[in-house]
XYZ file of C-alpha atoms in Angstrom:
684
model
C -46.599 -63.223 -56.666
C -44.669 -60.864 -58.963
C -47.825 -58.727 -59.316
C -48.119 -58.474 -55.529
C -44.481 -57.316 -55.156
C -44.895 -54.683 -57.881
C -48.089 -53.438 -56.280
C -46.397 -53.136 -52.886
C -43.415 -51.272 -54.370
C -45.669 -48.748 -56.083
C -47.679 -48.288 -52.911
C -44.545 -47.646 -50.839
C -43.224 -45.116 -53.357
C -46.508 -43.222 -53.345
C -46.574 -43.257 -49.509
C -42.967 -41.942 -49.345
C -43.759 -39.095 -51.717
C -46.727 -38.164 -49.576
C -44.474 -38.016 -46.460
C -42.006 -35.728 -48.231
C -44.771 -33.428 -49.444
C -46.276 -33.317 -45.970
C -42.917 -32.432 -44.407
C -42.317 -29.727 -47.007
C -45.721 -28.171 -46.437
C -45.272 -28.206 -42.636
C -41.628 -26.895 -42.554
C -42.374 -23.135 -42.903
C -44.622 -23.289 -39.878
C -41.663 -24.154 -37.536
C -38.486 -22.217 -38.377
C -35.710 -24.009 -36.419
C -33.350 -21.000 -36.172
C -35.880 -18.401 -35.128
C -35.155 -18.546 -31.360
C -31.366 -18.429 -31.831
C -31.414 -15.260 -33.929
C -33.554 -13.324 -31.438
C -32.046 -9.875 -30.861
C -31.209 -8.891 -27.261
C -33.643 -6.451 -25.639
C -30.796 -4.184 -24.377
C -27.781 -2.710 -26.182
C -24.707 -4.970 -26.086
C -21.149 -3.875 -26.901
C -18.379 -6.490 -27.008
C -14.844 -5.066 -27.026
C -13.140 -8.411 -26.448
C -11.701 -7.514 -23.052
C -15.025 -6.185 -21.741
C -18.697 -6.560 -22.593
C -21.231 -3.825 -21.851
C -24.972 -4.428 -21.429
C -27.559 -1.651 -21.254
C -27.837 2.094 -21.662
C -24.542 3.990 -21.140
C -26.597 6.885 -19.683
C -27.920 4.704 -16.863
C -27.181 6.080 -13.401
C -26.637 2.667 -11.805
C -23.419 0.958 -12.941
C -22.664 -2.678 -12.203
C -19.123 -3.951 -12.826
C -18.299 -7.650 -12.941
C -14.674 -8.862 -12.833
C -14.282 -12.534 -13.820
C -11.965 -14.740 -15.943
C -14.563 -15.221 -18.678
C -11.987 -16.491 -21.140
C -11.036 -19.419 -18.915
C -14.499 -21.025 -19.128
C -16.903 -22.012 -16.380
C -18.114 -18.457 -15.842
C -21.045 -18.367 -18.263
C -23.321 -17.380 -15.370
C -21.619 -13.951 -15.279
C -22.775 -13.073 -18.804
C -26.245 -14.482 -18.138
C -26.649 -12.557 -14.870
C -25.318 -9.360 -16.462
C -27.720 -9.525 -19.397
C -30.690 -10.300 -17.136
C -29.836 -7.388 -14.820
C -29.710 -4.925 -17.704
C -33.010 -6.316 -19.078
C -34.676 -6.139 -15.655
C -33.947 -2.413 -15.319
C -33.933 -0.986 -18.863
C -32.377 2.493 -19.179
C -31.583 2.528 -15.437
C -28.817 -0.079 -15.143
C -25.690 -0.637 -17.212
C -23.526 -3.727 -16.597
C -19.850 -3.913 -17.619
C -18.172 -7.324 -17.572
C -14.355 -7.306 -17.454
C -12.650 -10.491 -18.660
C -9.445 -10.481 -16.684
C -7.887 -13.154 -18.880
C -7.348 -10.262 -21.318
C -4.434 -7.829 -20.640
C -6.497 -4.619 -20.510
C -8.990 -6.088 -18.073
C -6.175 -7.637 -16.039
C -4.649 -4.170 -15.618
C -7.999 -2.837 -14.411
C -8.350 -5.821 -12.071
C -4.912 -5.104 -10.579
C -5.569 -1.377 -10.337
C -8.666 -2.071 -8.260
C -6.650 -4.316 -5.953
C -9.025 -7.263 -6.471
C -8.145 -10.882 -5.865
C -11.318 -12.751 -6.818
C -14.396 -12.522 -9.031
C -16.943 -9.944 -7.913
C -20.003 -7.889 -8.899
C -19.520 -4.246 -7.825
C -22.692 -2.159 -7.465
C -22.186 1.563 -8.139
C -18.606 1.338 -6.873
C -19.490 -0.648 -3.743
C -18.011 -4.093 -3.164
C -20.622 -4.757 -0.501
C -24.124 -3.396 -0.028
C -26.874 -3.510 2.558
C -29.850 -5.600 1.417
C -32.819 -6.179 3.711
C -30.762 -5.035 6.666
C -27.820 -7.337 5.964
C -24.406 -6.586 4.483
C -23.772 -8.743 1.421
C -20.970 -9.072 -1.119
C -21.351 -10.814 -4.471
C -17.981 -12.498 -4.832
C -16.675 -15.636 -6.535
C -19.237 -18.264 -7.599
C -22.792 -18.103 -6.184
C -22.783 -21.747 -5.099
C -19.534 -21.214 -3.167
C -20.516 -18.001 -1.403
C -24.232 -18.614 -0.795
C -25.822 -16.031 -3.075
C -27.934 -16.274 -6.245
C -29.296 -14.118 -9.050
C -32.456 -13.180 -7.157
C -30.392 -11.841 -4.250
C -28.164 -9.888 -6.665
C -31.196 -8.522 -8.483
C -32.786 -7.488 -5.182
C -29.665 -5.588 -4.135
C -29.533 -3.840 -7.518
C -33.238 -2.983 -7.199
C -32.551 -1.246 -3.884
C -29.749 0.759 -5.490
C -32.037 1.715 -8.395
C -34.687 2.840 -5.922
C -32.105 4.839 -3.976
C -30.786 6.572 -7.098
C -33.994 7.068 -9.070
C -36.570 7.264 -6.276
C -39.970 5.577 -6.191
C -41.275 7.376 -9.270
C -38.439 6.221 -11.483
C -36.809 9.633 -11.802
C -33.514 10.646 -10.235
C -34.005 11.811 -6.663
C -33.801 15.532 -6.066
C -31.621 16.621 -3.201
C -33.726 18.014 -0.390
C -32.924 21.560 0.598
C -32.142 21.856 4.264
C -34.655 24.017 6.153
C -33.483 27.558 6.832
C -32.337 27.933 10.428
C -34.395 30.494 12.299
C -32.588 33.350 13.965
C -31.717 32.474 17.514
C -32.275 28.737 17.016
C -29.901 26.451 18.907
C -27.824 24.155 16.661
C -27.090 20.614 17.795
C -23.444 20.270 18.807
C -23.220 16.460 18.606
C -21.891 15.180 15.264
C -24.132 13.085 13.056
C -24.463 11.875 9.479
C -22.356 9.520 7.372
C -18.631 8.827 7.751
C -17.065 7.739 4.490
C -14.098 5.482 5.264
C -11.553 3.635 3.095
C -10.746 0.199 4.528
C -8.092 -2.206 3.158
C -9.322 -5.800 2.892
C -6.890 -6.963 5.562
C -8.539 -4.663 8.137
C -12.167 -5.396 7.245
C -12.648 -7.729 10.225
C -11.577 -5.426 13.082
C -13.086 -2.406 11.300
C -16.520 -4.032 11.155
C -16.491 -4.822 14.865
C -15.211 -1.351 15.768
C -17.819 0.371 13.589
C -20.647 -1.645 15.194
C -19.432 -0.810 18.704
C -19.082 2.882 17.831
C -22.561 3.079 16.281
C -24.158 1.659 19.412
C -22.833 4.663 21.307
C -23.470 7.091 18.422
C -26.746 6.047 16.725
C -26.882 9.257 14.667
C -23.629 8.381 12.879
C -23.472 5.826 10.065
C -20.555 4.490 8.027
C -20.152 4.219 4.282
C -17.113 1.935 3.871
C -15.127 1.339 0.705
C -13.512 -2.053 1.347
C -10.975 -3.187 -1.260
C -7.238 -3.758 -1.770
C -4.757 -1.257 -0.330
C -3.272 -0.451 -3.758
C -6.691 0.382 -5.200
C -7.489 2.655 -2.242
C -4.160 4.486 -2.534
C -4.797 4.978 -6.266
C -8.209 6.443 -5.505
C -6.710 8.898 -3.021
C -4.032 9.816 -5.548
C -6.769 10.466 -8.113
C -8.541 12.904 -5.776
C -10.964 10.845 -3.674
C -11.823 12.526 -0.353
C -13.267 10.095 2.179
C -13.407 11.278 5.776
C -11.040 8.590 7.087
C -8.339 6.424 5.563
C -7.710 3.269 7.582
C -4.202 2.171 6.639
C -2.371 -1.109 7.060
C 1.074 0.461 7.329
C 1.955 4.148 7.538
C 4.855 4.142 5.066
C 2.321 4.168 2.208
C 0.926 7.471 3.476
C 4.115 9.512 3.240
C 3.911 10.523 -0.431
C 0.257 11.496 -0.066
C 1.091 13.404 3.112
C 3.729 15.394 1.198
C 0.969 16.496 -1.155
C -1.194 17.696 1.727
C -3.836 14.956 1.427
C -4.265 14.469 5.177
C -5.150 16.630 8.168
C -1.920 17.353 10.039
C -1.598 15.660 13.406
C -4.663 13.464 12.923
C -2.851 10.127 12.592
C -3.922 7.570 15.203
C -1.846 4.390 15.533
C -4.280 1.613 16.414
C -2.117 -1.512 16.577
C 1.102 -3.078 15.335
C 0.943 -5.533 12.433
C 3.403 -8.402 13.007
C 5.334 -9.991 10.145
C 5.750 -13.768 10.087
C 7.511 -16.466 8.135
C 4.595 -18.328 6.525
C 4.734 -21.691 4.726
C 2.253 -24.073 3.065
C 0.801 -26.615 5.493
C 2.963 -29.451 4.106
C 6.072 -27.234 4.439
C 8.009 -29.026 1.645
C 11.242 -27.118 2.349
C 11.148 -27.719 6.113
C 11.284 -23.987 6.931
C 11.083 -23.244 10.657
C 12.621 -19.783 11.005
C 13.848 -16.772 9.041
C 17.369 -18.164 8.596
C 15.977 -21.226 6.776
C 14.991 -19.035 3.816
C 18.636 -19.187 2.710
C 18.376 -22.978 2.335
C 18.764 -24.340 -1.226
C 15.454 -26.149 -0.679
C 13.727 -22.766 -0.783
C 13.502 -21.808 -4.462
C 11.075 -18.888 -4.183
C 9.925 -16.538 -1.409
C 6.789 -14.421 -1.671
C 6.263 -11.102 0.077
C 4.492 -7.799 -0.527
C 5.760 -5.083 -2.918
C 8.653 -3.134 -1.385
C 6.778 0.156 -1.809
C 4.317 -1.053 0.840
C 5.016 -1.312 4.562
C 4.879 -5.115 4.612
C 7.390 -5.593 1.790
C 9.625 -2.868 3.155
C 9.587 -4.500 6.587
C 10.381 -7.905 5.074
C 13.416 -6.454 3.301
C 14.576 -4.681 6.469
C 14.312 -7.927 8.451
C 16.315 -9.880 5.880
C 18.991 -7.189 5.764
C 19.191 -6.951 9.559
C 19.494 -10.743 9.781
C 22.287 -10.592 7.137
C 20.245 -12.806 4.787
C 19.490 -10.364 1.977
C 22.411 -11.330 -0.262
C 21.503 -15.015 0.016
C 17.769 -14.644 -0.688
C 17.267 -11.494 -2.799
C 17.217 -13.443 -6.087
C 14.526 -15.771 -4.729
C 12.024 -13.075 -3.812
C 8.837 -12.546 -5.808
C 6.438 -9.661 -5.124
C 3.035 -9.714 -6.873
C 1.649 -6.386 -8.096
C -1.491 -6.888 -6.029
C -0.488 -7.598 -2.406
C -3.662 -9.601 -1.730
C -2.392 -12.205 -4.180
C 0.691 -13.037 -2.058
C -1.236 -15.364 0.235
C -3.131 -16.984 -2.648
C 0.059 -17.706 -4.587
C 1.666 -19.266 -1.527
C -1.410 -21.458 -1.024
C -1.141 -22.649 -4.617
C 2.415 -23.846 -4.007
C 4.119 -21.219 -6.161
C 6.687 -20.626 -3.398
C 8.133 -22.593 -0.500
C 7.767 -19.714 1.964
C 6.619 -16.157 2.378
C 7.049 -13.171 4.675
C 3.499 -12.000 5.281
C 1.408 -10.272 7.908
C 0.597 -12.809 10.592
C -2.938 -11.417 10.680
C -3.593 -12.556 7.101
C -4.041 -16.089 8.442
C -7.122 -14.946 10.363
C -9.094 -12.275 8.551
C -12.446 -11.422 7.023
C -12.953 -9.586 3.751
C -16.471 -8.576 4.805
C -16.850 -6.193 7.764
C -18.459 -7.464 10.960
C -18.164 -11.106 9.923
C -16.311 -13.767 11.949
C -12.681 -14.351 10.966
C -11.879 -17.020 8.420
C -9.042 -19.179 9.740
C -6.497 -20.092 7.065
C -5.877 -23.847 7.314
C -3.653 -24.240 4.239
C -0.885 -21.974 5.543
C 1.114 -21.964 8.777
C 3.066 -19.163 10.477
C 6.223 -20.922 11.673
C 7.862 -17.833 13.186
C 6.817 -14.321 14.151
C 9.762 -12.181 13.039
C 11.367 -10.289 15.958
C 10.279 -6.659 15.986
C 13.895 -5.594 16.487
C 14.669 -6.582 12.869
C 12.320 -4.105 11.164
C 10.538 -0.813 11.745
C 7.123 -1.234 13.394
C 4.216 -1.478 10.961
C 1.042 0.126 12.237
C -2.625 -0.184 11.468
C -3.565 3.484 11.647
C -6.383 5.924 10.908
C -5.984 9.428 9.507
C -8.374 12.213 8.482
C -8.469 13.139 4.787
C -8.585 16.809 3.812
C -11.813 17.608 1.995
C -13.838 14.967 3.848
C -17.495 15.955 4.200
C -18.023 14.874 7.812
C -14.751 15.390 9.643
C -16.460 16.241 12.947
C -18.025 12.780 13.151
C -14.765 11.247 11.855
C -12.833 12.857 14.726
C -15.189 11.195 17.191
C -14.423 7.812 15.645
C -10.676 8.479 15.891
C -11.120 9.280 19.596
C -12.945 5.979 20.009
C -10.048 4.127 18.337
C -7.791 5.282 21.175
C -9.923 3.698 23.914
C -9.065 0.491 25.734
C -12.235 -1.085 24.370
C -11.073 -0.461 20.790
C -7.545 -1.743 21.500
C -8.994 -5.039 22.711
C -10.670 -5.552 19.327
C -7.345 -5.336 17.520
C -5.797 -7.846 19.915
C -8.706 -10.229 19.317
C -7.923 -10.176 15.585
C -4.238 -11.042 16.087
C -2.727 -7.540 16.064
C -0.293 -6.358 18.747
C -0.296 -3.306 21.035
C 1.149 -0.124 19.552
C 4.008 0.170 22.011
C 6.324 -2.577 23.177
C 7.026 -2.835 26.884
C 10.062 -0.786 27.874
C 11.754 -0.313 31.223
C 10.974 2.975 32.992
C 13.376 5.832 32.283
C 15.404 7.221 35.152
C 15.387 10.806 33.915
C 11.696 10.898 33.128
C 8.846 8.476 33.600
C 6.959 10.032 30.687
C 8.345 8.028 27.756
C 11.505 6.764 26.024
C 13.121 8.970 23.397
C 11.873 8.514 19.851
C 14.200 9.734 17.083
C 13.409 10.128 13.377
C 16.626 9.645 11.404
C 17.812 9.327 7.818
C 18.533 5.701 6.895
C 22.249 6.375 6.387
C 22.678 7.200 10.096
C 21.674 3.748 11.371
C 25.142 2.374 12.422
C 26.462 5.358 14.424
C 23.085 6.411 15.784
C 22.215 2.953 17.099
C 25.626 2.902 18.794
C 24.887 6.338 20.322
C 21.520 5.068 21.504
C 23.082 2.080 23.272
C 25.705 4.189 25.053
C 23.175 6.874 25.985
C 20.820 4.281 27.452
C 23.633 2.647 29.450
C 24.752 6.000 30.843
C 21.382 7.647 31.555
C 18.899 4.766 31.657
C 16.620 6.334 29.024
C 15.500 3.910 26.275
C 16.019 5.229 22.740
C 13.923 4.120 19.759
C 14.491 5.014 16.097
C 12.622 5.307 12.843
C 15.146 5.064 9.979
C 14.006 5.885 6.443
C 14.322 8.538 3.715
C 14.478 12.076 5.102
C 11.464 13.402 3.223
C 9.376 10.423 4.337
C 10.364 11.189 7.936
C 9.189 14.778 7.644
C 5.820 13.568 6.367
C 5.519 11.166 9.317
C 6.275 13.944 11.807
C 3.604 16.124 10.236
C 1.056 13.284 10.202
C 1.590 11.973 13.713
C 2.836 15.083 15.558
C 4.854 12.739 17.757
C 8.545 12.200 18.408
C 11.434 13.825 20.272
C 14.313 14.388 17.820
C 14.823 14.630 14.060
C 18.108 13.885 12.251
C 17.625 14.071 8.464
C 20.428 13.658 5.956
C 20.211 17.305 4.932
C 19.563 20.651 6.621
C 16.810 21.552 4.168
C 14.380 19.162 5.872
C 14.958 20.712 9.294
C 14.284 24.153 7.819
C 11.034 22.850 6.339
C 10.024 21.395 9.711
C 10.995 24.686 11.366
C 8.776 26.684 8.992
C 5.855 24.489 10.031
C 6.578 25.103 13.709
C 7.848 21.634 14.616
C 11.422 22.523 15.708
C 12.383 23.923 19.115
C 16.149 24.044 18.457
C 18.812 22.313 16.336
C 22.589 21.854 16.171
C 24.810 20.572 13.362
C 26.534 17.368 14.494
C 28.328 16.453 11.242
C 28.428 16.574 7.442
C 27.811 14.308 4.469
C 30.314 14.541 1.599
C 29.023 12.987 -1.656
C 31.310 10.623 -3.580
C 31.003 8.319 -6.583
C 30.884 4.630 -5.657
C 31.784 1.936 -8.198
C 32.148 -1.842 -7.918
C 35.469 -3.297 -6.768
C 38.029 -3.116 -9.565
C 36.076 -0.325 -11.320
C 35.247 -2.521 -14.367
C 33.708 0.411 -16.272
C 36.703 2.697 -15.769
C 34.707 5.525 -14.184
C 36.926 8.381 -12.977
C 34.700 11.460 -12.787
C 31.143 12.809 -12.861
C 31.337 13.174 -16.647
C 31.937 9.438 -16.983
C 28.458 8.798 -15.528
C 27.074 10.136 -18.811
C 28.984 7.643 -20.988
C 27.017 5.149 -23.050
C 26.473 1.771 -21.395
C 26.879 2.983 -17.797
C 24.029 2.012 -15.436
C 23.734 4.775 -12.834
C 21.922 4.704 -9.485
C 20.609 7.899 -7.892
C 18.480 8.585 -4.840
C 14.865 9.603 -5.341
C 14.814 13.383 -4.668
C 11.230 13.078 -3.424
C 12.222 10.547 -0.775
C 15.778 11.027 0.497
C 18.506 13.618 0.958
C 21.044 11.901 -1.285
C 18.528 12.154 -4.117
C 18.146 15.905 -3.645
C 21.889 16.472 -3.321
C 22.710 14.303 -6.363
C 20.382 16.430 -8.485
C 22.068 19.569 -7.161
C 25.493 18.174 -8.134
C 24.321 17.332 -11.656
C 22.784 20.797 -12.075
C 25.982 22.457 -10.837
C 28.031 20.620 -13.462
C 25.527 20.815 -16.341
C 25.137 17.030 -16.456
C 21.472 16.571 -15.536
C 20.110 15.501 -18.916
C 23.175 13.464 -19.931
C 23.305 11.421 -16.714
C 19.526 10.997 -16.442
C 19.647 8.994 -19.669
C 21.739 6.382 -17.858
C 19.732 6.185 -14.618
C 18.738 2.564 -13.995
C 17.622 2.948 -10.362
C 15.962 5.565 -8.186
C 16.448 4.432 -4.585
C 14.422 5.457 -1.542
C 17.484 5.491 0.760
C 21.279 5.800 0.549
C 21.955 2.239 1.826
C 19.643 0.877 -0.872
C 21.905 2.439 -3.521
C 24.977 0.767 -2.037
C 23.243 -2.581 -1.924
C 22.223 -2.353 -5.584
C 25.849 -1.624 -6.476
C 27.101 -4.641 -4.524
C 24.587 -6.938 -6.220
C 25.493 -5.694 -9.712
C 22.231 -3.951 -10.529
C 24.095 -0.704 -11.280
C 27.657 0.245 -12.272
C 27.981 3.412 -10.196
C 26.080 5.715 -7.871
C 26.429 9.067 -6.156
C 26.361 8.394 -2.427
C 27.584 9.645 0.941
C 31.192 9.083 1.946
C 29.874 7.549 5.171
C 27.999 4.803 3.280
C 31.266 3.749 1.649
C 32.592 3.013 5.136
C 29.789 0.634 6.112
C 31.442 -2.736 6.950
C 29.230 -4.604 4.455
C 29.881 -2.020 1.714
C 33.621 -1.294 2.038
C 34.980 -4.623 0.676
C 32.750 -4.479 -2.418
C 33.249 -0.892 -3.645
C 35.806 1.700 -4.633
C 35.468 5.414 -3.899
C 35.996 8.170 -6.459
C 36.105 11.606 -4.841
C 34.297 14.580 -6.347
C 36.429 17.773 -6.340
C 35.149 20.485 -3.949
C 34.401 22.910 -6.820
C 32.136 20.276 -8.421
C 30.634 18.951 -5.217
C 27.668 19.884 -3.009
C 28.061 19.224 0.735
C 25.238 18.905 3.225
C 25.132 19.542 6.965
C 23.557 17.061 9.395
C 21.432 18.955 11.942
C 19.910 17.191 14.972
C 16.689 18.953 15.978
C 14.546 18.763 19.115
C 10.892 18.589 18.068
C 8.070 20.615 19.534
C 6.197 17.328 19.981
C 8.740 15.945 22.479
C 7.295 14.393 25.618
C 10.663 14.214 27.327
C 12.356 17.581 26.782
C 14.983 17.023 29.463
C 16.162 13.735 27.928
C 15.995 15.197 24.393
C 18.280 18.080 25.428
C 20.645 15.607 27.028
C 20.807 13.434 23.888
C 21.565 16.498 21.739
C 24.495 17.408 24.005
C 25.631 13.763 24.000
C 25.678 13.803 20.169
C 27.867 16.938 20.253
C 30.341 15.365 22.684
C 30.638 11.569 22.980
C 28.644 11.205 19.771
C 31.425 12.848 17.753
C 33.775 10.008 18.658
C 31.139 7.467 17.603
C 30.618 9.229 14.248
C 34.336 9.079 13.521
C 34.509 5.396 14.475
C 31.904 4.678 11.779
C 33.653 6.719 9.085
C 31.340 9.750 9.269
C 32.519 13.366 9.030
C 32.138 14.918 12.497
C 31.249 18.570 13.100
C 34.836 19.872 13.279
C 36.323 17.531 10.660
C 35.097 19.109 7.407
C 38.098 20.260 5.294
C 38.159 24.028 4.727
C 38.079 23.649 0.922
C 34.559 22.192 1.136
C 33.056 25.121 3.051
C 31.985 26.879 -0.167
C 30.198 23.755 -1.413
C 27.466 23.672 1.246
C 24.060 22.969 -0.226
C 21.636 25.835 -0.830
C 18.206 24.974 -2.338
C 17.436 26.649 -5.667
C 14.142 27.341 -7.400
C 14.558 24.416 -9.766
C 15.061 21.941 -6.925
C 12.322 19.449 -6.264
C 9.785 21.033 -3.960
C 9.262 19.397 -0.649
């Protein structure tokens, strides 16, 4: 038995050695790591915040914006690599990981709010006759890699041609002498469209093309901030379709748009919006002051929607109670998404954002997670318009003008109503003096209290409705130039009337009063400020108007120049306000220690109890006249003339009642301090 066991042991040992030898001899034939170390067939550059696949000289660029670092987006890298490999030397793919700061900045700059593949700068493309957009996850949005690859293939073919080389531009045939040129416009209209207007735009474009088959559209549909940045950087589409006209004023000042081409298509209503569960029980604007509401979301104040929200809260006397609760995301498209995620109890948003489409000519997507509990009364804020304007330098402005004419038809207006927008003009009672229209007056923001009182008395006496647009004086001038509409113009400074006069917009003007600048400080003067020089002291937070936006900004700079304090005071500037009332409000809330402002602002009922006034001696001061001008664009000249005379008579009493300096009330010692623009002043 022992011999058998020994024999078996030896046999097993020999068999084991044979297995080892066999494995060792077979191992080189199957290297386990070979497949994993395979080099990619296209160049790859990983910078951490972005990954680039393919030849940098490729003429077709694909950009993908996704949160790669958060996981679950591996398909983006796979699709990007496969695209670059499918079109070697012709396609380059750049993947931005927006979980990284640099990529997040790029994501915000583009105005994006979700993952997307952008093909040669286009967020949507036409593939096999259909408009498609490659957003979010494929399984959510109904697209796949083959569809993406097919769309890229069409772009490659368009750019490189059938033979694989870049297409050569065809030279237009020489027109024979005496040949008759076609007068009807044709070709491609390049148009910038904010996401929030994609739905009505798509329907309008389709209707227009049915009547004008020789005209096609090339839309750039993305966030409003991204589009404004592109215009600022020099882009020249034929048409800019804007959601709000306030955003256009700075670009208009720079001559970006064709004067008088602005077409107001519809009004965009603001609403109080809450999550479906409405945890704070918000039912109206006043409820935002409730302690149950911890945070309120709205759009950035530099945009029409955010500006309108602030105006409504101020008009409803709620601003002081809610200002610390307000959050404004950098990218306005994110406001709705943040509210849906429960990061605020309420928001002030466009009512139309609850029924919109991000892809043109697609049915609206109804928002079921949010509810508009109240449409904010239009009387609380300046109207916000969806509008179209021609861009200087556009390549097909003739065709673009035809589209703008179409936007003014009843058929086009019905489209806007279908998508939840409101008619441009509110219903007003017929005027007794003229059935043409009510008076429309552009006025500096500081004039609101006395001018609204004048408007009420004028309407009672003559039966002519009076409507106002209150904002910074320079912004008003830009709006007059853009729209070529309106009856009267009352800026905070005579310089703006002279500028309008040089452009041919003023028929006549009369000075109705004066603004005398003063220093405003908080009640009790905690910083001990007694003069202009004290504004330059260390630790003083100073507020000044923006000279590019409002008259008080221009005049404040003139005062500092006159006294040699420009550089010293600029070091302490903590706020540049768009309007004079905004400066006073910042002072009341403690954001600044002092500001240079109009004497009239100090007499506002909501300002007077919270501030103290420090006068500026006449020899150090710069005074500005307040001219009221009748515009060449007036549609009711008789009523405009009557309002001007009313402002010079009964209006003087109203100015004095509100603490303003009337025409005959300026002390003689200030006459030498009247403002005269100098070469170093900010150009308007």
